Amino acid sequence: MSIRYYISSKNIDARAFVYAISKHWQIESMHWMLDMKMNEDASRIRRGNAAGIISGIKKMALNLLRDYKSFKAGLKRKRKKAAVSTCYIEEVLAACAALGFWCEKNSNLTET
């Protein structure tokens, strides 16, 4: 068993505090994945909204590859396969579209 201490200026009850800590570590986990798998910390993009846009694209790519289950491999192998195979990218996008991934999670982007 380990003991961890957290400090916050928020005046919230224990249940809300546990929820906030859980959400914090979910975000940290996503950032770790983006840095380790997408090398996000090494990005030199700094102008305007470009960094946010590229970060969003990387998050979407990470989620698409992670959710695609037909090719049983780690994210590193999936990224390499996507880099050399347009057929694989088409399979990933088609599978996600068939599951309603794009329409439900990004409905504000598909409206015309």
Coordinates of C-alpha atoms in Angstrom, one line a residue:
M1 CA 0.0 0.0 0.0
S2 CA 1.3 3.5 -0.8
I3 CA 0.2 6.8 0.5
R4 CA -0.1 9.8 -1.8
Y5 CA -0.7 13.4 -0.8
Y6 CA -2.5 15.9 -3.0
I7 CA -3.0 19.6 -2.5
S8 CA -5.8 21.7 -3.8
S9 CA -7.3 25.2 -3.3
K10 CA -10.8 23.8 -4.1
N11 CA -13.2 23.3 -1.2
I12 CA -14.8 20.0 -2.3
D13 CA -15.8 16.8 -0.6
A14 CA -13.8 13.6 -0.7
R15 CA -15.8 12.0 -3.5
A16 CA -15.4 15.0 -5.8
F17 CA -11.7 15.1 -4.9
V18 CA -11.2 11.5 -5.9
Y19 CA -13.0 12.1 -9.1
A20 CA -10.8 15.2 -9.9
I21 CA -7.6 13.2 -9.2
S22 CA -8.9 10.3 -11.4
K23 CA -9.6 12.8 -14.3
H24 CA -6.2 14.4 -13.8
W25 CA -4.4 11.1 -14.2
Q26 CA -6.5 10.2 -17.3
I27 CA -5.3 13.4 -18.9
E28 CA -1.7 12.7 -17.8
S29 CA -2.0 9.2 -19.3
M30 CA -3.2 10.7 -22.6
H31 CA -0.3 13.2 -22.6
W32 CA 2.2 10.4 -21.9
M33 CA 0.8 8.3 -24.8
L34 CA 1.0 11.3 -27.1
D35 CA 4.6 12.0 -26.1
M36 CA 5.8 8.4 -26.2
K37 CA 3.9 7.3 -29.3
M38 CA 3.6 10.6 -31.2
N39 CA 6.7 12.4 -29.9
E40 CA 4.6 15.4 -29.1
D41 CA 7.0 17.1 -26.7
A42 CA 9.6 17.3 -29.5
S43 CA 7.2 19.3 -31.7
R44 CA 8.7 22.6 -33.0
I45 CA 5.3 23.9 -34.1
R46 CA 4.6 27.2 -32.4
R47 CA 2.7 29.6 -34.8
G48 CA -0.9 30.6 -34.2
N49 CA -3.3 27.7 -33.8
A50 CA -1.0 25.2 -35.5
A51 CA 0.2 23.5 -32.3
G52 CA -3.4 22.9 -31.1
I53 CA -4.5 21.7 -34.5
I54 CA -1.6 19.3 -34.9
S55 CA -2.2 18.1 -31.3
G56 CA -5.9 17.4 -32.1
I57 CA -4.9 15.5 -35.2
K58 CA -2.4 13.4 -33.2
K59 CA -5.1 12.7 -30.6
M60 CA -7.5 11.6 -33.2
A61 CA -5.0 9.4 -34.9
L62 CA -4.0 7.8 -31.6
N63 CA -7.7 7.1 -30.8
L64 CA -8.4 5.7 -34.3
L65 CA -5.4 3.3 -34.2
R66 CA -6.1 2.3 -30.6
D67 CA -9.8 1.5 -31.4
Y68 CA -9.0 -0.5 -34.6
K69 CA -8.9 -4.1 -33.4
S70 CA -8.6 -6.1 -36.7
F71 CA -4.8 -5.7 -36.7
K72 CA -3.5 -7.1 -33.4
A73 CA -0.4 -5.0 -32.7
G74 CA 0.8 -2.2 -30.5
L75 CA 0.5 1.4 -31.5
K76 CA 4.1 1.6 -32.7
R77 CA 3.5 -1.2 -35.3
K78 CA 0.1 0.3 -36.2
R79 CA 1.7 3.7 -36.8
K80 CA 4.4 2.1 -39.0
K81 CA 1.8 0.2 -41.0
A82 CA -0.3 3.3 -41.5
A83 CA 2.8 5.2 -42.7
V84 CA 3.5 2.7 -45.5
S85 CA 0.0 1.4 -46.4
T86 CA -2.8 3.6 -47.7
C87 CA -5.0 0.5 -47.7
Y88 CA -4.5 0.1 -44.0
I89 CA -5.4 3.7 -43.3
E90 CA -8.6 3.2 -45.5
E91 CA -9.4 0.1 -43.4
V92 CA -9.0 2.0 -40.1
L93 CA -11.2 4.9 -41.3
A94 CA -13.8 2.6 -42.8
A95 CA -14.0 0.5 -39.6
C96 CA -14.4 3.6 -37.5
A97 CA -17.0 5.1 -39.8
A98 CA -18.9 1.8 -39.7
L99 CA -19.0 2.0 -36.0
G100 CA -20.3 5.5 -36.0
F101 CA -17.0 6.8 -34.6
W102 CA -16.8 9.9 -36.8
C103 CA -20.4 10.8 -36.8
E104 CA -21.0 10.5 -33.0
K105 CA -17.8 11.8 -31.6
N106 CA -17.3 14.6 -34.1
S107 CA -20.8 15.5 -35.1
N108 CA -20.1 19.2 -35.1
L109 CA -17.4 18.7 -37.8
T110 CA -19.7 16.8 -40.2
E111 CA -22.6 19.2 -40.3
T112 CA -23.1 21.1 -43.6

